[in-house]
CSV table of C-alpha atoms in Angstrom, one decimal:
chain,number,residue,atom,x,y,z
N,26,MET,CA,0.0,0.0,0.0
N,27,PHE,CA,2.9,2.4,0.9
N,28,VAL,CA,4.4,1.9,-2.6
N,29,GLU,CA,1.1,2.6,-4.3
N,30,LEU,CA,0.6,5.7,-2.2
N,31,LEU,CA,4.0,7.0,-3.3
N,32,SER,CA,3.3,6.2,-6.9
N,33,ALA,CA,-0.1,8.0,-6.6
N,34,LEU,CA,1.5,11.1,-5.1
N,35,GLU,CA,4.0,11.2,-7.9
N,36,MET,CA,1.2,11.0,-10.4
N,37,LEU,CA,-0.9,13.6,-8.7
N,38,ILE,CA,1.4,16.3,-7.4
N,39,SER,CA,1.9,18.6,-10.3
N,40,VAL,CA,1.0,22.2,-11.0
N,41,ALA,CA,-1.6,21.2,-13.6
N,42,ASN,CA,-3.4,18.8,-11.3
N,43,LEU,CA,-3.4,21.2,-8.3
N,44,VAL,CA,-4.7,24.0,-10.5
N,45,ALA,CA,-7.4,21.6,-11.8
N,46,ILE,CA,-8.5,20.7,-8.2
N,47,PHE,CA,-8.6,24.4,-7.3
N,48,ALA,CA,-10.5,25.4,-10.4
N,49,GLY,CA,-12.9,22.5,-10.0
N,50,VAL,CA,-13.8,23.5,-6.4
N,51,ALA,CA,-14.2,27.1,-7.3
N,52,PHE,CA,-16.4,26.3,-10.3
N,53,GLY,CA,-18.5,23.9,-8.2
N,54,VAL,CA,-18.9,26.5,-5.5
N,55,PHE,CA,-20.2,28.9,-8.1
N,56,MET,CA,-22.6,26.4,-9.6
N,57,GLY,CA,-24.0,25.3,-6.2
N,58,ALA,CA,-24.5,28.9,-5.0
N,59,ILE,CA,-26.8,29.8,-7.9
N,60,PRO,CA,-30.2,28.2,-7.4
N,61,GLY,CA,-30.9,25.7,-10.2
N,62,LEU,CA,-27.3,25.4,-11.4
N,63,THR,CA,-26.5,22.2,-9.5
N,64,GLY,CA,-23.3,20.1,-9.2
N,65,THR,CA,-24.8,17.6,-11.7
N,66,MET,CA,-25.0,20.4,-14.3
N,67,GLY,CA,-21.6,21.7,-13.4
N,68,ILE,CA,-20.0,18.3,-14.0
N,69,ALA,CA,-21.9,17.8,-17.2
N,70,LEU,CA,-20.5,21.1,-18.4
N,71,VAL,CA,-16.9,20.2,-17.4
N,72,ILE,CA,-16.8,16.7,-18.9
N,73,PRO,CA,-16.4,17.9,-22.6
N,74,LEU,CA,-13.4,19.9,-21.4
N,75,THR,CA,-11.6,16.8,-20.2
N,76,TYR,CA,-11.6,14.8,-23.4
N,77,THR,CA,-8.0,15.6,-24.3
N,78,ILE,CA,-6.3,15.8,-20.9
N,79,GLU,CA,-4.8,13.1,-18.7
N,80,PRO,CA,-7.3,11.0,-16.7
N,81,ILE,CA,-6.0,12.1,-13.3
N,82,THR,CA,-6.2,15.8,-14.3
N,83,ALA,CA,-9.7,15.2,-15.6
N,84,PHE,CA,-10.9,13.6,-12.4
N,85,ALA,CA,-9.2,16.2,-10.3
N,86,LEU,CA,-11.3,18.8,-12.1
N,87,LEU,CA,-14.5,16.8,-12.0
N,88,LEU,CA,-14.3,15.7,-8.3
N,89,GLY,CA,-13.3,19.3,-7.3
N,90,THR,CA,-16.5,20.5,-9.0
N,91,TYR,CA,-18.5,17.8,-7.1
N,92,LYS,CA,-17.1,18.8,-3.7
N,93,GLY,CA,-17.5,22.5,-4.2
N,94,SER,CA,-21.2,22.3,-5.3
N,95,LEU,CA,-22.2,20.1,-2.3
N,96,PHE,CA,-21.1,22.9,0.1
N,97,SER,CA,-22.2,26.0,-1.7
N,98,GLY,CA,-25.9,25.2,-2.0
N,99,CYS,CA,-26.1,26.3,1.7
N,100,ILE,CA,-25.1,29.9,0.9
N,101,PRO,CA,-28.4,31.1,-0.8
N,102,ALA,CA,-30.3,28.8,1.6
N,103,ILE,CA,-28.9,30.7,4.5
N,104,LEU,CA,-28.9,34.2,3.0
N,105,ILE,CA,-32.2,34.3,1.0
N,106,ASN,CA,-34.1,31.2,2.0
N,107,THR,CA,-33.5,29.7,-1.5
N,108,PRO,CA,-31.6,26.3,-1.5
N,109,GLY,CA,-28.9,26.3,-4.2
N,110,THR,CA,-29.2,22.5,-4.3
N,111,PRO,CA,-31.9,20.0,-3.2
N,112,ALA,CA,-29.8,18.8,-0.3
N,113,ALA,CA,-29.6,22.4,1.1
N,114,ALA,CA,-33.3,22.4,1.7
N,115,ALA,CA,-32.6,21.0,5.2
N,116,THR,CA,-30.2,23.9,5.9
N,117,VAL,CA,-32.9,26.4,5.2
N,118,LEU,CA,-34.8,25.3,8.3
N,119,ASP,CA,-32.3,27.0,10.7
N,120,GLY,CA,-29.9,28.8,8.4
N,121,TYR,CA,-32.4,31.5,7.2
N,122,PRO,CA,-33.8,32.1,10.7
N,123,LEU,CA,-30.2,32.7,11.9
N,124,THR,CA,-29.8,35.3,9.1
N,125,GLN,CA,-33.0,37.0,10.2
N,126,GLU,CA,-31.4,37.3,13.6
N,127,GLY,CA,-28.3,38.9,12.2
N,128,ARG,CA,-26.3,35.7,12.7
N,129,GLY,CA,-25.9,34.7,9.0
N,130,GLY,CA,-22.1,34.9,9.3
N,131,GLU,CA,-22.2,32.3,12.1
N,132,ALA,CA,-24.5,30.1,10.1
N,133,MET,CA,-22.3,30.1,7.0
N,134,GLY,CA,-19.2,29.6,9.1
N,135,MET,CA,-20.7,26.6,10.8
N,136,ALA,CA,-21.9,25.3,7.4
N,137,LEU,CA,-18.4,25.6,5.9
N,138,TRP,CA,-16.6,23.8,8.7
N,139,ALA,CA,-19.2,21.2,9.1
N,140,SER,CA,-18.9,20.6,5.3
N,141,VAL,CA,-15.1,20.4,5.5
N,142,ILE,CA,-15.1,18.0,8.5
N,143,GLY,CA,-17.9,15.8,7.0
N,144,ASP,CA,-16.2,15.8,3.6
N,145,THR,CA,-12.8,14.8,5.2
N,146,ILE,CA,-14.4,12.0,7.3
N,147,SER,CA,-16.2,10.6,4.3
N,148,THR,CA,-13.1,10.6,2.1
N,149,VAL,CA,-11.2,8.7,4.8
N,150,ALA,CA,-14.0,6.2,5.0
N,151,LEU,CA,-13.8,5.9,1.2
N,152,ILE,CA,-10.1,5.2,1.3
N,153,PHE,CA,-10.2,2.6,4.1
N,154,GLY,CA,-13.7,1.1,3.9
N,155,ALA,CA,-14.7,1.2,0.2
N,156,ILE,CA,-14.9,-2.5,-0.3
N,157,LEU,CA,-16.5,-3.3,3.1
N,158,LEU,CA,-19.2,-0.6,2.8
N,159,ALA,CA,-19.9,-1.4,-0.8
N,160,GLN,CA,-20.5,-5.1,0.2
N,161,LEU,CA,-22.9,-3.8,2.9
N,162,ALA,CA,-24.7,-1.7,0.3
N,163,THR,CA,-25.2,-4.7,-2.0
N,164,ARG,CA,-27.2,-6.4,0.8
N,165,PHE,CA,-30.0,-3.9,0.4
N,166,GLY,CA,-32.8,-5.4,-1.5
N,167,PRO,CA,-36.4,-4.1,-2.0
N,168,ALA,CA,-37.5,-5.2,1.5
N,169,GLU,CA,-34.5,-3.4,3.2
N,170,PHE,CA,-35.1,-0.2,1.1
N,171,ALA,CA,-38.8,-0.3,2.2
N,172,CYS,CA,-37.9,-0.6,5.9
N,173,LEU,CA,-35.3,2.2,5.5
N,174,VAL,CA,-37.9,4.5,3.9
N,175,LEU,CA,-40.3,3.7,6.7
N,176,PHE,CA,-37.7,4.6,9.3
N,177,SER,CA,-36.9,7.8,7.3
N,178,LEU,CA,-40.5,8.9,7.5
N,179,THR,CA,-39.9,9.5,11.3
N,180,ILE,CA,-38.0,12.6,10.1
N,181,VAL,CA,-41.3,14.3,9.5
N,182,ALA,CA,-41.8,14.6,13.3
N,183,GLY,CA,-38.5,16.4,13.6
N,184,VAL,CA,-39.3,19.1,11.0
N,185,SER,CA,-43.1,19.5,11.6
N,186,GLY,CA,-42.7,22.5,13.9
N,187,ASP,CA,-45.4,23.0,16.5
N,188,SER,CA,-48.0,20.7,14.9
N,189,LEU,CA,-47.3,17.1,14.1
N,190,ILE,CA,-50.7,16.7,12.4
N,191,LYS,CA,-49.9,19.5,10.0
N,192,GLY,CA,-46.5,18.0,9.3
N,193,LEU,CA,-48.2,14.6,8.5
N,194,VAL,CA,-50.7,16.3,6.2
N,195,ALA,CA,-47.9,18.1,4.4
N,196,ALA,CA,-45.9,14.8,4.0
N,197,ALA,CA,-49.0,13.1,2.7
N,198,VAL,CA,-49.5,15.8,0.0
N,199,GLY,CA,-45.8,15.3,-0.9
N,200,PHE,CA,-46.4,11.6,-1.3
N,201,ILE,CA,-49.3,12.4,-3.6
N,202,PHE,CA,-47.2,14.6,-5.8
N,203,GLY,CA,-44.5,11.9,-5.8
N,204,THR,CA,-46.9,9.5,-7.6
N,205,VAL,CA,-47.0,11.7,-10.7
N,206,GLY,CA,-45.3,10.1,-13.7
N,207,LEU,CA,-44.8,6.5,-14.9
N,208,ASP,CA,-45.9,3.7,-12.6
N,209,PRO,CA,-42.6,2.2,-11.3
N,210,MET,CA,-43.8,-1.4,-12.0
N,211,MET,CA,-46.2,-1.2,-15.0
N,212,ALA,CA,-44.7,1.9,-16.7
N,213,THR,CA,-48.2,3.3,-17.2
N,214,PRO,CA,-48.8,7.1,-16.9
N,215,ARG,CA,-50.3,8.4,-13.7
N,216,PHE,CA,-51.7,11.9,-13.1
N,217,THR,CA,-49.9,13.3,-16.1
N,218,PHE,CA,-53.1,14.6,-17.8
N,219,GLY,CA,-51.6,13.9,-21.2
N,220,GLU,CA,-48.6,16.1,-20.6
N,221,LEU,CA,-45.5,14.3,-22.0
N,222,THR,CA,-43.1,16.3,-19.9
N,223,LEU,CA,-44.6,14.8,-16.7
N,224,LEU,CA,-43.9,11.2,-17.6
N,225,GLU,CA,-40.7,11.4,-15.7
N,226,GLY,CA,-42.5,12.9,-12.7
N,227,ILE,CA,-42.5,16.4,-11.2
N,228,SER,CA,-39.1,18.1,-11.4
N,229,LEU,CA,-37.5,18.1,-7.9
N,230,MET,CA,-35.7,21.4,-8.7
N,231,ALA,CA,-38.9,23.1,-9.8
N,232,MET,CA,-40.7,21.9,-6.7
N,233,LEU,CA,-37.9,22.9,-4.4
N,234,ILE,CA,-37.4,26.4,-5.8
N,235,GLY,CA,-41.2,26.9,-6.0
N,236,LEU,CA,-41.9,25.8,-2.4
N,237,PHE,CA,-39.0,27.7,-0.7
N,238,ALA,CA,-37.9,30.6,-3.0
N,239,VAL,CA,-41.1,31.6,-4.9
N,240,SER,CA,-43.2,31.4,-1.8
N,241,GLU,CA,-40.7,33.6,0.1
N,242,LEU,CA,-40.9,36.1,-2.7
N,243,PHE,CA,-44.7,36.1,-2.4
N,244,ILE,CA,-44.4,36.6,1.4
N,245,GLN,CA,-42.0,39.5,1.0
N,246,SER,CA,-44.1,41.2,-1.7
N,247,GLU,CA,-46.9,41.6,0.9
N,248,ALA,CA,-44.7,44.1,2.8
N,249,ALA,CA,-44.3,47.6,1.6
N,250,VAL,CA,-40.8,48.2,0.0
N,251,GLY,CA,-40.0,50.9,2.4
N,252,SER,CA,-40.7,48.8,5.4
N,253,ILE,CA,-38.5,45.9,4.5
N,254,LYS,CA,-35.6,45.7,6.7
N,255,LYS,CA,-32.2,45.4,5.1
N,256,ILE,CA,-30.1,42.7,6.7
N,257,ILE,CA,-26.3,43.2,6.8
N,258,VAL,CA,-24.5,39.9,7.2
N,259,PRO,CA,-21.1,40.0,8.9
N,260,LYS,CA,-18.1,38.0,7.8
N,261,ALA,CA,-18.2,34.3,8.4
N,262,ARG,CA,-16.8,34.4,11.9
N,263,ILE,CA,-17.3,31.5,14.2
N,264,SER,CA,-15.1,30.5,17.1
N,265,TRP,CA,-13.3,27.1,17.4
N,266,GLY,CA,-15.2,26.7,20.7
N,267,GLN,CA,-18.5,26.8,18.9
N,268,ILE,CA,-17.2,24.3,16.3
N,269,ARG,CA,-15.9,21.9,19.0
N,270,ALA,CA,-19.2,22.0,20.8
N,271,LYS,CA,-20.9,20.8,17.6
N,272,LEU,CA,-18.4,18.0,16.8
N,273,PRO,CA,-20.7,15.2,18.1
N,274,THR,CA,-23.4,16.5,15.8
N,275,ILE,CA,-21.0,16.8,12.9
N,276,ALA,CA,-19.6,13.3,13.5
N,277,ARG,CA,-23.1,11.8,13.7
N,278,GLY,CA,-24.2,13.6,10.5
N,279,SER,CA,-21.0,12.4,8.7
N,280,VAL,CA,-21.7,8.8,9.6
N,281,ILE,CA,-25.3,9.1,8.4
N,282,GLY,CA,-24.1,10.8,5.2
N,283,ILE,CA,-21.6,8.0,4.5
N,284,ILE,CA,-24.0,5.2,5.1
N,285,LEU,CA,-27.0,6.6,3.2
N,286,GLY,CA,-24.7,7.9,0.5
N,287,SER,CA,-23.3,4.5,-0.1
N,288,ILE,CA,-26.7,3.0,-0.7
N,289,PRO,CA,-27.5,3.5,-4.4
N,290,GLY,CA,-30.6,5.6,-5.0
N,291,LEU,CA,-30.8,7.7,-1.8
N,292,GLY,CA,-28.3,10.6,-2.1
N,293,ALA,CA,-27.8,13.7,-0.2
N,294,THR,CA,-31.3,15.1,0.4
N,295,PRO,CA,-32.6,12.2,2.6
N,296,SER,CA,-29.3,12.1,4.4
N,297,ALA,CA,-29.4,15.8,5.3
N,298,PHE,CA,-33.0,15.5,6.6
N,299,LEU,CA,-32.3,12.3,8.6
N,300,SER,CA,-29.2,13.9,10.2
N,301,TYR,CA,-31.2,17.0,11.0
N,302,SER,CA,-33.9,14.9,12.6
N,303,GLU,CA,-31.5,12.9,14.6
N,304,ALA,CA,-29.7,16.0,15.8
N,305,LYS,CA,-33.0,17.4,17.0
N,306,ARG,CA,-33.8,14.1,18.8
N,307,ALA,CA,-30.5,14.1,20.6
N,308,SER,CA,-30.5,17.8,21.5
N,309,LYS,CA,-31.1,19.1,25.0
N,310,THR,CA,-32.9,22.1,23.4
N,311,PRO,CA,-35.0,20.7,20.5
N,312,GLU,CA,-37.3,23.6,20.7
N,313,LYS,CA,-34.6,25.8,19.1
N,314,PHE,CA,-34.6,23.8,15.9
N,315,GLY,CA,-36.4,25.5,13.1
N,316,LYS,CA,-36.0,28.9,14.9
N,317,GLY,CA,-32.2,29.4,14.4
N,318,SER,CA,-30.0,26.5,15.7
N,319,LEU,CA,-26.4,26.1,14.7
N,320,ASP,CA,-26.8,22.4,15.5
N,321,GLY,CA,-29.4,22.1,12.7
N,322,VAL,CA,-27.0,23.7,10.2
N,323,ALA,CA,-24.1,21.5,11.3
N,324,ALA,CA,-26.2,18.4,11.1
N,325,ALA,CA,-27.6,19.1,7.6
N,326,GLU,CA,-24.3,20.2,6.1
N,327,SER,CA,-22.1,17.5,7.5
N,328,ALA,CA,-24.4,14.8,6.2
N,329,ASN,CA,-24.9,16.6,2.9
N,330,ASN,CA,-21.1,16.7,2.2
N,331,ALA,CA,-20.4,13.3,3.7
N,332,THR,CA,-22.5,11.7,1.0
N,333,ALA,CA,-19.8,12.6,-1.6
N,334,GLY,CA,-17.4,9.9,-0.2
N,335,GLY,CA,-20.4,7.6,0.5
N,336,ALA,CA,-21.7,7.8,-3.1
N,337,LEU,CA,-18.3,7.2,-4.5
N,338,ILE,CA,-17.9,3.9,-2.6
N,339,PRO,CA,-20.3,1.8,-4.7
N,340,LEU,CA,-19.1,3.6,-7.8
N,341,MET,CA,-15.4,2.9,-7.2
N,342,ALA,CA,-15.7,-0.5,-5.7
N,343,LEU,CA,-18.6,-2.0,-7.7
N,344,GLY,CA,-19.2,0.3,-10.7
N,345,VAL,CA,-22.7,1.2,-9.4
N,346,PRO,CA,-23.4,4.9,-9.1
N,347,GLY,CA,-24.8,6.0,-5.7
N,348,ASP,CA,-26.7,9.0,-7.0
N,349,VAL,CA,-27.3,11.2,-10.1
N,350,VAL,CA,-23.9,13.0,-9.8
N,351,THR,CA,-21.9,9.7,-9.6
N,352,ALA,CA,-23.9,8.4,-12.5
N,353,VAL,CA,-22.5,11.3,-14.6
N,354,LEU,CA,-19.1,10.6,-13.2
N,355,LEU,CA,-19.5,6.9,-14.3
N,356,GLY,CA,-19.8,8.3,-17.8
N,357,ALA,CA,-16.6,10.3,-17.4
N,358,PHE,CA,-14.8,7.1,-16.3
N,359,LEU,CA,-16.0,5.3,-19.4
N,360,ILE,CA,-15.1,8.2,-21.6
N,361,HIS,CA,-11.5,7.9,-20.4
N,362,GLY,CA,-11.4,4.2,-20.9
N,363,LEU,CA,-11.8,3.2,-17.3
N,364,ALA,CA,-14.4,0.8,-15.9
N,365,PRO,CA,-15.1,1.4,-12.2
N,366,GLY,CA,-15.3,-1.8,-10.1
N,367,PRO,CA,-12.9,-4.4,-8.7
N,368,GLN,CA,-11.0,-4.5,-12.0
N,369,LEU,CA,-10.2,-0.8,-11.6
N,370,PHE,CA,-8.5,-1.6,-8.2
N,371,ALA,CA,-6.6,-4.5,-9.8
N,372,GLU,CA,-5.4,-2.7,-12.9
N,373,ASN,CA,-5.1,1.0,-11.9
N,374,LEU,CA,-4.5,1.0,-8.2
N,375,ASP,CA,-2.1,4.0,-8.4
N,376,LEU,CA,-4.8,6.0,-10.2
N,377,VAL,CA,-7.4,5.0,-7.6
N,378,TYR,CA,-5.1,6.2,-4.8
N,379,ALA,CA,-4.4,9.4,-6.7
N,380,ILE,CA,-8.1,10.1,-6.9
N,381,PHE,CA,-8.4,9.5,-3.2
N,382,ILE,CA,-5.6,12.0,-2.5
N,383,ALA,CA,-7.2,14.5,-4.9
N,384,LEU,CA,-10.4,14.2,-2.9
N,385,LEU,CA,-8.5,15.0,0.3
N,386,ILE,CA,-6.8,18.0,-1.3
N,387,ALA,CA,-10.1,19.3,-2.5
N,388,ALA,CA,-11.5,19.1,1.0
N,389,LEU,CA,-8.5,21.1,2.3
N,390,MET,CA,-8.9,23.7,-0.4
N,391,LEU,CA,-12.6,24.2,0.4
N,392,PRO,CA,-12.1,26.4,3.5
N,393,VAL,CA,-10.1,28.9,1.4
N,394,ILE,CA,-12.5,29.0,-1.5
N,395,GLY,CA,-15.5,28.7,0.7
N,396,LEU,CA,-14.5,31.7,2.9
N,397,ALA,CA,-14.0,33.8,-0.3
N,398,ALA,CA,-17.4,32.7,-1.6
N,399,ILE,CA,-19.1,33.6,1.6
N,400,ARG,CA,-17.6,37.1,1.7
N,401,LEU,CA,-18.6,37.6,-2.0
N,402,PHE,CA,-22.2,36.2,-1.7
N,403,SER,CA,-22.8,37.9,1.7
N,404,ARG,CA,-23.0,41.2,-0.2
N,405,ILE,CA,-26.2,39.9,-1.8
N,406,VAL,CA,-28.4,40.7,1.2
N,407,MET,CA,-26.9,44.3,1.3
N,408,ILE,CA,-28.7,45.0,-2.0
N,409,PRO,CA,-32.1,46.7,-1.4
N,410,GLN,CA,-34.9,44.2,-1.5
N,411,TYR,CA,-36.8,46.0,-4.3
N,412,ILE,CA,-33.8,45.2,-6.5
N,413,LEU,CA,-32.8,41.9,-5.0
N,414,TYR,CA,-36.1,40.1,-5.2
N,415,PRO,CA,-36.8,40.7,-8.9
N,416,VAL,CA,-33.3,39.5,-9.6
N,417,ILE,CA,-33.9,36.4,-7.5
N,418,ALA,CA,-37.2,35.7,-9.4
N,419,ILE,CA,-35.3,35.9,-12.7
N,420,LEU,CA,-32.6,33.6,-11.5
N,421,CYS,CA,-35.2,31.1,-10.3
N,422,MET,CA,-36.8,31.1,-13.7
N,423,LEU,CA,-33.5,30.7,-15.5
N,424,GLY,CA,-32.3,28.0,-13.1
N,425,VAL,CA,-35.5,25.9,-13.4
N,426,TYR,CA,-35.8,26.3,-17.1
N,427,GLY,CA,-32.1,25.5,-17.7
N,428,PHE,CA,-32.3,22.4,-15.5
N,429,ASN,CA,-34.6,20.5,-18.0
N,430,SER,CA,-35.2,23.1,-20.7
N,431,SER,CA,-38.9,22.8,-20.0
N,432,THR,CA,-41.6,25.5,-19.8
N,433,THR,CA,-43.8,23.0,-17.9
N,434,ASP,CA,-41.3,23.2,-15.1
N,435,LEU,CA,-41.8,27.0,-14.9
N,436,TRP,CA,-45.5,26.5,-14.4
N,437,ILE,CA,-44.8,23.8,-11.8
N,438,MET,CA,-42.5,26.2,-10.0
N,439,ILE,CA,-45.1,28.9,-9.9
N,440,GLY,CA,-47.8,26.4,-8.8
N,441,PHE,CA,-45.7,25.2,-5.9
N,442,GLY,CA,-44.9,28.8,-5.1
N,443,VAL,CA,-48.6,29.5,-4.7
N,444,LEU,CA,-49.0,26.3,-2.7
N,445,GLY,CA,-46.1,27.1,-0.5
N,446,TYR,CA,-47.4,30.6,0.1
N,447,GLY,CA,-50.8,29.2,1.2
N,448,MET,CA,-49.1,26.6,3.5
N,449,ARG,CA,-47.1,29.3,5.2
N,450,LYS,CA,-50.1,31.4,5.7
N,451,LEU,CA,-51.9,28.5,7.3
N,452,SER,CA,-48.7,27.5,9.3
N,453,PHE,CA,-48.2,24.2,7.5
N,454,PRO,CA,-44.4,23.2,7.4
N,455,LEU,CA,-42.8,22.9,4.0
N,456,ALA,CA,-40.1,20.4,4.7
N,457,PRO,CA,-42.4,17.4,5.4
N,458,MET,CA,-43.8,17.8,1.9
N,459,MET,CA,-40.3,17.8,0.4
N,460,ILE,CA,-39.5,14.6,2.4
N,461,GLY,CA,-42.7,12.9,1.3
N,462,PHE,CA,-42.0,13.8,-2.3
N,463,VAL,CA,-38.4,12.5,-2.2
N,464,LEU,CA,-39.2,9.3,-0.4
N,465,GLU,CA,-42.3,8.2,-2.2
N,466,PRO,CA,-40.8,6.8,-5.5
N,467,ILE,CA,-38.2,4.9,-3.5
N,468,GLY,CA,-40.7,3.6,-1.0
N,469,GLU,CA,-43.4,2.7,-3.4
N,470,GLN,CA,-41.1,0.8,-5.8
N,471,SER,CA,-39.4,-1.1,-3.0
N,472,VAL,CA,-42.7,-2.2,-1.3
N,473,ARG,CA,-44.2,-3.3,-4.6
N,474,GLN,CA,-41.0,-5.2,-5.7
N,475,ALA,CA,-40.7,-6.9,-2.3
N,476,LEU,CA,-44.4,-8.0,-2.3
N,477,THR,CA,-44.0,-9.3,-5.9
N,478,ILE,CA,-40.9,-11.3,-4.9
N,479,SER,CA,-42.8,-12.8,-1.9
N,480,SER,CA,-46.0,-13.4,-3.8
N,481,GLY,CA,-47.8,-11.0,-1.6
N,482,SER,CA,-46.4,-12.1,1.8
N,483,TRP,CA,-45.7,-9.2,4.2
N,484,TRP,CA,-43.2,-11.5,6.1
N,485,ILE,CA,-40.6,-10.6,3.6
N,486,PHE,CA,-40.1,-7.3,5.5
N,487,THR,CA,-38.8,-9.4,8.5
N,488,SER,CA,-36.7,-11.8,6.5
N,489,SER,CA,-33.3,-10.1,7.0
N,490,VAL,CA,-31.3,-8.6,9.9
N,491,ILE,CA,-31.2,-5.2,8.2
N,492,SER,CA,-35.0,-5.0,7.7
N,493,VAL,CA,-35.7,-6.0,11.3
N,494,LEU,CA,-33.1,-3.5,12.5
N,495,PHE,CA,-34.9,-0.6,10.7
N,496,LEU,CA,-38.3,-1.8,11.9
N,497,VAL,CA,-37.1,-1.8,15.5
N,498,LEU,CA,-35.6,1.6,15.0
N,499,THR,CA,-38.9,2.8,13.6
N,500,VAL,CA,-40.8,1.5,16.6
N,501,LEU,CA,-38.4,3.1,19.0
N,502,ALA,CA,-38.5,6.4,17.1
N,503,VAL,CA,-42.3,6.5,17.1
N,504,GLY,CA,-42.3,5.7,20.9
N,505,PHE,CA,-39.8,8.5,21.5
N,506,ILE,CA,-41.9,10.9,19.5
N,507,SER,CA,-45.1,9.9,21.3
N,508,LEU,CA,-43.5,10.4,24.7
N,509,ARG,CA,-42.1,13.8,23.8
N,510,THR,CA,-45.4,14.9,22.4
N,511,ILE,CA,-47.2,13.9,25.6
N,512,LYS,CA,-44.5,15.6,27.7
N,513,ASP,CA,-44.8,18.8,25.6
N,514,ARG,CA,-48.6,18.8,26.0
N,515,LYS,CA,-48.3,18.4,29.7
N,516,GLN,CA,-45.9,21.3,30.0
N,517,ALA,CA,-48.1,23.5,27.8
N,518,ALA,CA,-51.1,22.6,30.0
N,519,ILE,CA,-49.1,23.6,33.2
N,520,GLN,CA,-48.1,26.9,31.6
N,521,GLN,CA,-51.6,27.7,30.6
N,522,SER,CA,-52.9,26.9,34.1
N,523,ARG,CA,-50.4,29.4,35.5
């Protein structure tokens, strides 16, 4: 191993490769910070530029773009309540309230360092546990996925705010929207109303920007322009003491991100929400979540960035992409004549180690580029709102249209903006709808596949240790939520009696 590491260092350490990593991270940060311009789009734009360069330089550029975009989606989420990427939707829950309190600098500083730590931990896990974790991921069949989704639904309780009933209603509505498109088993259209562009389902990006960004624009437009308070965000200053206090939360989020990221089909969004929910469950002050908690930001961002290493595990070890971004990266490998999987380790071990080292270097470059990006984008909120919000509206439309080049997505964005506005007015939480929408396709397909395999027998969901483990965790989570709800009601009753 030592010889291979030296060979990898010799292959990687050159001015061209280091510049490629730096340029990739910087470009990824830019793509993630603009709503609608995701890391997937960034990598797709970069791939044509890598056709004529050496494979290690190409992957240094591509992986740097991947790493940078995962972090920077939190910047608009914190500053203007508009997630730059789908995974940053969990960061909105506490990041934007912190900005409204004048603590946006703290929020972005915590997001940056949680991202760096989570990123580094996941890369180390990739280096030392790729084969082991990839083998664990292959043990997930339809029954295991179904039980995992069932457990993940307990996240709804953690992001429902003051009313669990409203959170469950919102999640149910999200489930309904998740059924739009082709039936996962029969491939027949459902709720498409003859619209061909809906055959692939409702665009996640259109829904995300509509729910969070457009609804926020509607809320802000109700206020007179002269009465809107301009928020000045300070530099991203956060003490090491604050970071050390959040290390348990960051570590837990990193583990969640690595594990869920390594399971093909899940990705960063469920990981961020699950980490957020677990942080709230473990917190001594859960009532602060959703109102401006640094723990919430740390939990979401650490899990979000840790999925990078997790998603690369099945790609590198088995040749199976863990999410949409790694599916695009798989194409890049094939373009350069490399087939990810066990054979890649056998025939190009020095290249594999060079990629691992490039990932670590990208994580180390992120603080420098991230701090510069935070200082740059922090000036956004210093722009008067009567100028800022029309510009945001235009960027939202460009981002949504550019994602799929579909005018239908623009109407979907506006529709969800109106729906999100109505939900906010009626105090319905938005995050549970997003969770239900994301989990529905995975859950429905897994349940139906499992029941098909077992000829309709529900015992298949207790046929493996992994399934039983998630079922037990679900029961424990529901019990904990019930006890906490009863306790909160008793405390509210005592306060009212006083």
